[in-house]
XYZ file of C-alpha atoms in Angstrom:
570
model
C -0.145 -0.422 0.240
C 1.343 3.811 -0.859
C 0.183 6.849 1.203
C 0.813 10.014 0.574
C -0.313 13.738 0.904
C -0.377 16.484 -2.077
C -1.514 20.282 -2.011
C -5.119 21.088 -2.630
C -4.001 21.661 -6.121
C -3.173 18.273 -7.023
C -5.208 16.893 -9.836
C -5.307 12.966 -10.722
C -5.279 11.650 -14.404
C -5.842 7.995 -14.625
C -5.727 6.247 -18.210
C -4.966 2.442 -18.363
C -1.422 2.843 -19.295
C -0.682 5.583 -16.910
C -1.719 4.601 -13.309
C 1.627 6.462 -11.165
C 1.911 9.484 -12.195
C 4.680 9.973 -9.921
C 2.243 10.171 -6.706
C 3.305 7.693 -4.998
C 7.125 9.212 -5.658
C 6.022 13.003 -4.812
C 3.534 12.682 -2.145
C 5.097 14.069 1.266
C 4.458 12.189 4.837
C 4.093 15.979 6.509
C 2.556 19.129 4.487
C 2.302 22.680 6.479
C -0.907 24.478 6.251
C -2.075 27.797 6.955
C -5.592 29.647 6.842
C -7.061 32.867 8.299
C -10.029 32.914 10.659
C -13.849 32.463 8.673
C -11.454 30.488 6.229
C -10.061 26.941 5.206
C -7.291 24.908 4.493
C -7.057 21.869 2.566
C -4.825 18.864 0.898
C -5.491 16.141 -0.538
C -4.424 11.948 0.377
C -3.152 9.367 -2.503
C -3.716 5.547 -1.668
C -2.866 3.206 -3.537
C -1.846 -0.435 -4.146
C -0.035 -2.016 -7.261
C -0.861 -5.302 -6.090
C -4.442 -5.653 -4.956
C -7.596 -4.199 -5.116
C -8.750 -2.658 -1.383
C -11.871 -0.873 -0.156
C -11.042 2.641 1.313
C -14.037 4.274 3.650
C -13.916 7.218 5.516
C -16.491 6.529 7.905
C -17.001 4.511 10.989
C -20.011 2.019 10.213
C -19.103 -1.476 9.828
C -18.620 -2.754 5.706
C -17.496 -5.949 4.471
C -16.694 -6.409 0.840
C -19.409 -7.302 -1.074
C -17.951 -9.856 -3.536
C -15.840 -11.581 -0.386
C -13.200 -11.328 1.593
C -10.869 -7.527 0.254
C -8.899 -5.435 2.522
C -10.454 -2.570 4.018
C -8.801 0.661 4.635
C -10.070 3.388 6.945
C -9.150 6.791 6.539
C -9.351 8.982 10.286
C -8.326 12.659 10.604
C -7.210 13.866 13.958
C -6.554 16.975 15.080
C -6.160 19.579 18.360
C -6.882 22.290 15.695
C -10.305 24.373 16.641
C -11.860 23.235 12.746
C -14.340 21.633 11.410
C -12.711 18.860 9.670
C -14.178 17.874 6.024
C -12.874 14.680 4.329
C -14.391 13.396 0.762
C -13.811 10.862 -1.222
C -13.141 12.819 -4.860
C -14.359 10.879 -7.757
C -13.735 10.644 -11.170
C -14.717 12.427 -14.742
C -13.968 11.320 -17.717
C -12.447 14.334 -20.084
C -12.813 14.651 -23.664
C -9.454 12.780 -24.225
C -10.974 9.659 -22.680
C -8.908 10.198 -19.311
C -10.006 9.881 -16.050
C -9.532 13.113 -13.933
C -10.099 14.098 -10.751
C -12.967 16.581 -9.835
C -16.106 15.511 -7.976
C -16.073 15.816 -4.189
C -18.519 12.495 -3.383
C -20.728 11.773 -0.781
C -19.994 8.407 -0.775
C -18.292 7.049 2.682
C -16.604 4.194 0.798
C -14.958 3.238 -3.072
C -13.497 0.470 -4.455
C -10.132 0.959 -5.890
C -8.304 -1.383 -8.250
C -4.757 -2.213 -8.317
C -2.353 0.975 -9.884
C -5.479 3.492 -9.237
C -4.840 6.299 -6.704
C -7.814 7.070 -4.911
C -7.478 10.907 -3.836
C -8.964 12.393 -1.057
C -9.734 15.681 0.084
C -9.492 16.674 3.938
C -10.486 20.373 4.428
C -9.968 22.412 8.235
C -12.715 25.198 8.439
C -11.283 27.313 11.275
C -14.523 29.835 11.852
C -14.146 33.548 13.384
C -13.588 32.309 16.672
C -10.781 30.146 16.280
C -8.214 30.930 18.296
C -4.630 31.816 16.552
C -1.986 29.395 17.077
C -0.038 26.271 15.106
C -1.676 23.340 15.488
C -0.775 19.773 14.450
C -2.684 17.048 13.243
C -2.614 13.297 11.794
C -3.548 11.168 9.107
C -4.200 7.432 10.045
C -5.136 4.374 7.745
C -6.416 1.741 9.655
C -6.635 -1.572 7.802
C -8.627 -5.480 8.331
C -10.420 -8.154 6.410
C -13.523 -9.490 7.506
C -13.326 -10.273 11.362
C -10.358 -9.035 11.949
C -9.417 -6.426 14.094
C -8.442 -2.914 12.737
C -4.317 -2.605 12.654
C -2.756 0.880 12.453
C -0.963 0.389 9.066
C 0.350 4.591 8.325
C 0.373 7.541 9.860
C 0.892 10.942 8.151
C 1.621 14.244 9.649
C 0.521 18.011 9.298
C 0.513 20.899 10.965
C -2.003 23.875 10.247
C -0.957 27.918 11.729
C -4.621 30.135 12.050
C -3.673 33.775 11.431
C -4.450 36.769 13.637
C -7.122 38.298 10.341
C -10.859 37.396 9.894
C -11.521 37.225 6.708
C -15.240 38.362 5.836
C -18.431 36.394 5.424
C -19.210 35.203 2.047
C -21.941 37.584 2.011
C -19.579 40.663 2.587
C -16.942 39.471 -0.039
C -16.338 42.764 -2.294
C -15.304 40.330 -5.264
C -18.401 40.065 -7.227
C -18.962 36.961 -8.537
C -21.833 35.822 -11.690
C -21.991 32.381 -11.873
C -25.235 32.137 -14.219
C -28.388 29.625 -13.026
C -29.656 27.448 -15.432
C -33.126 26.282 -12.757
C -34.860 24.596 -15.591
C -31.915 22.420 -16.164
C -31.681 21.563 -12.409
C -35.236 20.255 -12.160
C -35.054 18.064 -15.242
C -32.063 16.270 -13.406
C -34.181 15.636 -10.811
C -37.557 14.667 -12.477
C -39.288 17.495 -10.780
C -42.133 19.965 -12.210
C -40.822 23.225 -12.732
C -41.071 25.998 -9.765
C -42.467 23.504 -7.902
C -42.382 23.237 -3.911
C -39.762 19.933 -4.701
C -37.945 22.348 -7.452
C -37.421 25.351 -4.326
C -36.072 23.010 -1.893
C -33.762 21.665 -4.606
C -32.927 25.112 -5.359
C -32.751 25.783 -1.702
C -29.629 23.719 -1.279
C -27.726 25.031 -5.002
C -28.437 28.650 -3.891
C -26.389 27.535 -0.692
C -23.329 26.848 -2.112
C -23.388 29.614 -4.594
C -23.796 32.051 -1.940
C -20.684 30.037 -0.026
C -18.764 31.384 -3.266
C -20.117 34.932 -2.700
C -22.327 35.192 -5.379
C -23.958 38.557 -6.031
C -26.079 37.832 -8.903
C -29.867 36.327 -9.106
C -30.636 35.124 -13.022
C -34.529 35.763 -13.865
C -35.207 34.545 -16.928
C -38.390 36.412 -17.994
C -39.249 34.799 -21.995
C -38.487 31.901 -23.134
C -35.185 30.305 -24.740
C -33.429 33.203 -24.700
C -30.368 31.220 -25.561
C -31.858 28.673 -28.150
C -31.344 26.056 -25.734
C -27.908 26.076 -26.167
C -28.104 25.513 -30.056
C -28.700 21.749 -29.017
C -29.931 21.239 -32.081
C -26.729 21.164 -33.710
C -25.304 17.987 -32.017
C -25.658 14.474 -32.914
C -26.442 13.309 -29.765
C -28.354 16.802 -28.366
C -28.783 17.177 -24.646
C -32.145 19.137 -23.397
C -30.044 22.578 -21.980
C -33.823 24.575 -22.563
C -34.449 27.063 -20.027
C -38.286 28.874 -19.974
C -39.559 31.814 -18.384
C -40.504 31.770 -14.455
C -43.661 34.459 -14.811
C -46.423 32.616 -16.157
C -48.534 34.933 -18.007
C -52.525 33.965 -18.932
C -55.144 36.331 -20.845
C -57.748 36.082 -19.860
C -61.683 35.993 -21.815
C -62.147 39.677 -21.144
C -59.340 40.512 -23.211
C -56.893 41.256 -20.422
C -53.444 40.173 -19.212
C -52.771 39.234 -15.915
C -48.683 38.178 -15.191
C -47.653 35.864 -12.106
C -44.985 36.943 -10.328
C -45.103 34.971 -7.286
C -42.295 32.375 -8.495
C -40.024 35.360 -9.208
C -40.772 37.039 -5.936
C -40.144 33.173 -3.837
C -36.849 33.208 -6.219
C -35.219 36.169 -5.446
C -36.118 35.915 -1.672
C -34.315 32.596 -1.133
C -31.255 34.318 -3.056
C -31.473 37.210 -0.277
C -31.993 34.296 2.380
C -28.235 32.516 1.197
C -26.835 36.204 0.962
C -27.205 36.654 -2.566
C -29.082 39.991 -3.004
C -26.828 43.033 -5.632
C -28.086 42.221 -8.719
C -31.112 40.437 -10.309
C -30.094 39.843 -13.640
C -33.035 39.951 -16.200
C -32.494 37.150 -19.578
C -34.751 37.157 -22.384
C -35.314 40.636 -23.067
C -32.810 41.817 -25.077
C -30.704 40.468 -27.082
C -32.381 36.802 -27.516
C -30.409 34.652 -29.415
C -31.942 33.453 -32.889
C -31.828 30.519 -35.550
C -34.479 31.055 -37.705
C -33.365 27.815 -39.327
C -34.630 25.731 -36.725
C -37.832 28.097 -35.943
C -35.882 30.102 -33.320
C -36.837 33.123 -35.024
C -38.586 36.248 -34.411
C -42.106 36.637 -33.553
C -43.443 39.787 -32.653
C -44.360 41.502 -35.938
C -42.054 44.503 -36.640
C -39.740 44.303 -33.238
C -36.375 44.126 -33.750
C -35.627 41.708 -31.110
C -36.411 37.565 -30.899
C -38.293 37.659 -27.560
C -40.739 35.357 -26.732
C -43.250 35.295 -24.201
C -46.171 32.565 -24.028
C -49.540 33.161 -22.481
C -52.705 30.686 -21.488
C -55.982 31.824 -23.735
C -58.014 31.438 -21.064
C -60.990 31.437 -23.700
C -59.414 29.466 -26.415
C -57.749 27.134 -23.766
C -54.508 26.906 -25.389
C -51.023 28.610 -25.101
C -49.842 30.894 -27.447
C -47.166 33.890 -27.658
C -47.542 37.178 -27.819
C -46.966 38.659 -31.481
C -48.260 42.290 -30.821
C -45.839 44.983 -29.636
C -48.131 46.740 -27.787
C -49.588 43.225 -26.181
C -45.255 43.010 -25.510
C -45.213 46.728 -24.458
C -47.631 45.835 -21.636
C -45.142 43.173 -20.646
C -42.486 44.925 -20.081
C -43.814 47.835 -18.632
C -45.796 45.298 -15.906
C -42.078 43.960 -15.197
C -40.896 47.331 -14.947
C -43.492 48.209 -12.242
C -43.439 45.069 -10.522
C -39.914 45.754 -9.579
C -40.401 49.250 -9.190
C -43.110 48.138 -6.107
C -41.498 45.684 -4.839
C -38.137 48.429 -4.267
C -35.597 45.955 -6.358
C -35.582 48.176 -9.225
C -32.089 49.681 -8.669
C -30.687 46.148 -8.722
C -32.110 45.279 -11.867
C -29.527 44.712 -14.874
C -30.895 43.451 -17.815
C -28.430 41.404 -19.577
C -27.405 41.084 -23.163
C -25.235 37.950 -23.707
C -22.705 38.839 -26.632
C -24.495 40.591 -28.760
C -22.828 40.890 -32.598
C -24.509 43.401 -34.422
C -23.435 46.767 -33.205
C -26.272 48.827 -34.956
C -29.014 46.421 -34.346
C -28.457 46.623 -30.359
C -28.680 49.785 -30.495
C -31.846 49.214 -32.111
C -32.919 47.105 -29.537
C -31.982 48.975 -26.822
C -33.776 52.113 -27.649
C -37.011 50.159 -27.801
C -36.763 48.419 -25.177
C -35.430 51.672 -22.800
C -38.885 53.147 -24.392
C -41.162 50.523 -23.338
C -38.936 50.573 -19.365
C -37.262 53.573 -19.117
C -36.222 52.444 -15.472
C -34.731 49.417 -16.209
C -30.250 49.469 -16.398
C -28.308 47.376 -18.492
C -25.670 45.167 -18.338
C -23.564 43.276 -21.248
C -21.461 40.730 -21.685
C -18.839 41.766 -24.596
C -17.131 39.317 -27.154
C -16.103 42.457 -29.042
C -14.077 45.992 -28.679
C -16.078 47.584 -31.057
C -18.930 47.731 -27.949
C -16.257 48.916 -25.662
C -14.648 51.503 -27.717
C -18.610 53.231 -29.381
C -20.306 52.758 -26.323
C -23.899 52.336 -26.255
C -26.345 54.378 -24.592
C -28.394 52.530 -21.924
C -25.303 50.253 -20.345
C -24.382 50.367 -16.610
C -22.200 47.007 -15.935
C -19.521 46.540 -18.729
C -18.288 42.371 -18.368
C -15.767 41.773 -21.424
C -14.575 38.667 -22.165
C -10.817 38.603 -21.061
C -9.475 38.812 -24.148
C -11.322 42.104 -24.433
C -10.139 42.946 -21.057
C -6.947 42.860 -21.905
C -6.271 44.111 -24.860
C -8.630 46.732 -24.351
C -7.380 47.882 -20.755
C -6.568 51.694 -21.141
C -10.059 52.245 -22.769
C -11.854 49.702 -20.368
C -10.579 52.046 -17.676
C -11.446 55.242 -19.252
C -15.122 54.251 -19.590
C -14.979 52.911 -16.210
C -14.371 56.396 -14.988
C -17.489 57.620 -16.677
C -19.437 54.827 -15.602
C -21.485 54.596 -12.408
C -21.584 50.815 -12.788
C -19.392 47.951 -12.464
C -16.148 46.133 -15.066
C -16.121 42.609 -14.984
C -14.769 40.192 -16.949
C -15.550 36.601 -18.669
C -14.139 33.659 -19.818
C -16.686 30.759 -21.470
C -15.326 28.198 -24.028
C -12.220 30.427 -25.019
C -9.916 31.524 -24.132
C -8.134 28.354 -23.650
C -5.837 30.312 -20.451
C -6.882 30.659 -17.828
C -9.925 28.737 -17.655
C -11.596 26.257 -15.638
C -12.294 23.301 -18.176
C -11.898 19.244 -16.440
C -8.413 19.469 -18.068
C -7.637 22.868 -17.308
C -4.369 23.702 -14.869
C -5.589 23.532 -11.317
C -4.225 26.386 -10.600
C -5.934 28.577 -13.072
C -9.298 28.380 -11.090
C -7.288 30.119 -8.508
C -5.672 32.755 -10.876
C -9.079 34.177 -12.080
C -9.802 36.741 -9.100
C -6.451 37.256 -8.633
C -6.361 38.254 -12.404
C -9.760 40.717 -11.840
C -7.257 42.361 -8.736
C -4.278 42.756 -11.756
C -6.714 44.163 -13.950
C -8.285 45.947 -11.755
C -11.777 44.607 -12.287
C -14.813 44.258 -9.768
C -14.769 40.336 -10.439
C -15.945 37.356 -12.728
C -18.769 35.906 -14.862
C -19.054 32.954 -16.197
C -22.369 31.657 -18.018
C -22.263 28.175 -16.233
C -22.720 26.710 -12.992
C -25.409 23.680 -13.951
C -25.553 23.890 -17.756
C -25.047 19.977 -17.676
C -25.694 17.451 -20.655
C -28.340 14.954 -19.344
C -25.761 12.315 -17.926
C -23.001 14.450 -16.809
C -21.892 11.890 -14.020
C -21.703 9.376 -16.561
C -20.400 11.677 -19.478
C -19.835 15.246 -18.681
C -18.043 15.924 -22.321
C -20.633 17.508 -24.807
C -19.531 19.399 -27.852
C -16.213 18.793 -27.234
C -15.167 20.709 -30.641
C -16.698 23.659 -28.489
C -17.277 23.396 -25.136
C -14.414 21.118 -23.334
C -15.638 19.212 -20.661
C -16.092 20.960 -18.042
C -17.090 24.677 -19.424
C -20.699 23.519 -18.581
C -20.815 23.690 -14.545
C -19.078 24.034 -11.589
C -20.722 21.391 -9.588
C -22.811 17.886 -10.538
C -26.362 16.281 -9.344
C -26.005 14.834 -6.398
C -28.133 12.722 -4.287
C -31.067 13.924 -2.167
C -31.602 17.501 -4.437
C -27.745 18.246 -3.201
C -25.221 20.017 -5.480
C -21.368 17.550 -5.448
C -19.178 20.251 -5.772
C -16.213 19.940 -7.624
C -12.134 20.753 -7.015
C -12.647 23.274 -9.606
C -15.231 25.062 -7.226
C -12.830 24.301 -4.102
C -9.776 26.215 -6.367
C -11.878 28.849 -7.268
C -13.114 29.593 -3.705
C -9.316 29.665 -2.934
C -8.756 32.415 -5.123
C -11.918 34.304 -4.009
C -10.757 34.032 -0.498
C -7.402 35.026 -1.543
C -8.839 38.425 -3.533
C -10.092 39.233 -0.006
C -7.460 38.703 1.830
C -5.724 41.114 -0.992
C -8.457 43.968 0.369
C -7.751 42.828 4.161
C -4.027 44.047 3.400
C -4.713 47.045 1.843
C -6.906 48.312 3.920
C -4.847 47.120 7.033
C -2.113 49.978 4.621
C 0.058 46.883 3.182
C -0.777 47.344 0.008
C 3.266 47.141 -1.205
C 2.581 43.579 0.323
C -0.411 43.161 -1.946
C 1.530 44.451 -5.422
C 4.510 42.420 -4.354
C 2.444 38.982 -4.307
C 1.088 40.478 -7.620
C 4.076 40.516 -9.247
C 5.656 37.003 -7.880
C 2.357 35.063 -9.719
C 2.301 37.227 -12.958
C 4.882 37.405 -15.241
C 3.417 39.182 -18.023
C 4.744 42.602 -18.902
C 1.300 43.692 -20.332
C -1.982 42.302 -19.817
C -1.983 42.372 -23.585
C 0.047 39.470 -23.715
C -3.201 37.342 -21.978
C -4.387 37.451 -25.588
C -3.775 34.160 -27.539
C -2.180 36.184 -30.676
C 0.867 37.134 -28.011
C 1.955 33.784 -28.333
C 2.695 33.347 -24.394
C 2.115 29.712 -22.818
C -0.078 29.628 -19.025
C 3.620 29.164 -17.763
C 5.126 32.008 -19.698
C 1.769 34.412 -17.932
C 1.371 33.329 -14.422
C 3.043 30.973 -11.421
C 1.835 27.554 -11.407
C 3.447 27.078 -7.698
C 0.607 27.149 -4.878
C 3.427 28.421 -2.800
C 4.223 31.829 -4.395
C 0.621 32.580 -4.027
C 0.484 31.159 -0.251
C 3.362 33.829 0.043
C 1.085 36.372 0.283
C -0.155 35.191 3.404
C 3.698 35.069 5.292
């Protein structure tokens, strides 16, 4: 048997002809960890055997092999640190290249491990606000037995944890502006529950909790049908159901009057507030709705320049229809605006345009919508520099893709000085680096918040959280020529309506906490220390070198060594 420790950014890759990956040789028997209060420190444990399969368990329940006698190894963590200890088995997910990579944090208490395969474990020590500063010790113990033998201590690894004096803010109070879009109909489908039912909301409660733990600021509200054309799944040989539908039911009464039911929308907003997600209500489906005429996703409102699709139930005829008249569309949009005003939420509302293509058409769409509902404010995810240089009246928050943010940084800073809104950046299926794909280097999830600090941005946006293909735990790879595995999600659908977190989620969380610590240091007069940390991590001379046409490799742009980031805390 082989036992060893690795840092939290270790990523195990397994294929039939490449089992060890240097893990048992490079793994340590002791690690020194550190964290602040209201923070955590994490590492991985690697367990393997090159002779026999075995059963690894992290619980205390009785367990025997289902196929008869087999070696059973139990992992136990002991520490005198005033921390909550989290121990999870790490599951492997198949990447586009057919290799298995560690990513999902499982709820299972045990796993069968075949010979010449490494089983990683995630160990995380959570220090609360009241944890006493100091250095503490810890042990990772492995007990082994077979059948009805008594357990025997087979190996003991050690670690130390130093808890610092500073207290990170509660995740609800993070200054890092995180916006991971929610695709709630997809969540309902994975659990086979009705859209916006009580069962659906109970599940969303768990998912919003996981987002709240990252410091999520924005709540996604889809108010018309199919703003993304089902992510154009119709182009795929084996399409997944990625359709998203409106949260607002609309009824046309026998009298001819339209009624709009905002109760589901209100319930979701209140659920988000419960988890501290209260900065922004991002509205999709009112502007720059995606179109694909050949597949039926066209504009249906007569003489209107956008493809807004509002479905309603016609009470007189007993059938569902779509609004096709501009006046009826305007009445719906104005009812939305009025509702947000009456609830006192209008200042939080951002109507989002996702990657507009045609500048003149987009300006026309904005003008129409602003005439209907002048109180709305707008946010745009931009992947063309033209939209930054020209500007569009009404946009408050600019979110350029990283290539634009890096290449047009001077122009963006000018826009920022003139605009009253936020400035963030995003990545999606591009660029290749840095990114959060299953195959991306682990450190890249951590570097994303660091880049926000380096580029003087407020935060980070990504289109994914739960845009899973139909069976993500069985086959995450979907449309690999466009979306690399992992592009669609940070969590997986777990049992009991709870999300299974990923390593990429944890690595991003570490980067966000680094960002928060930087703000603490700057407020304490230690701005120079933060600048030194940024200089140590980033190797480029100018942000434009982050653009793909610079020819720079990832290693030439930022450090791949966790200790370079960790020195922020020294």
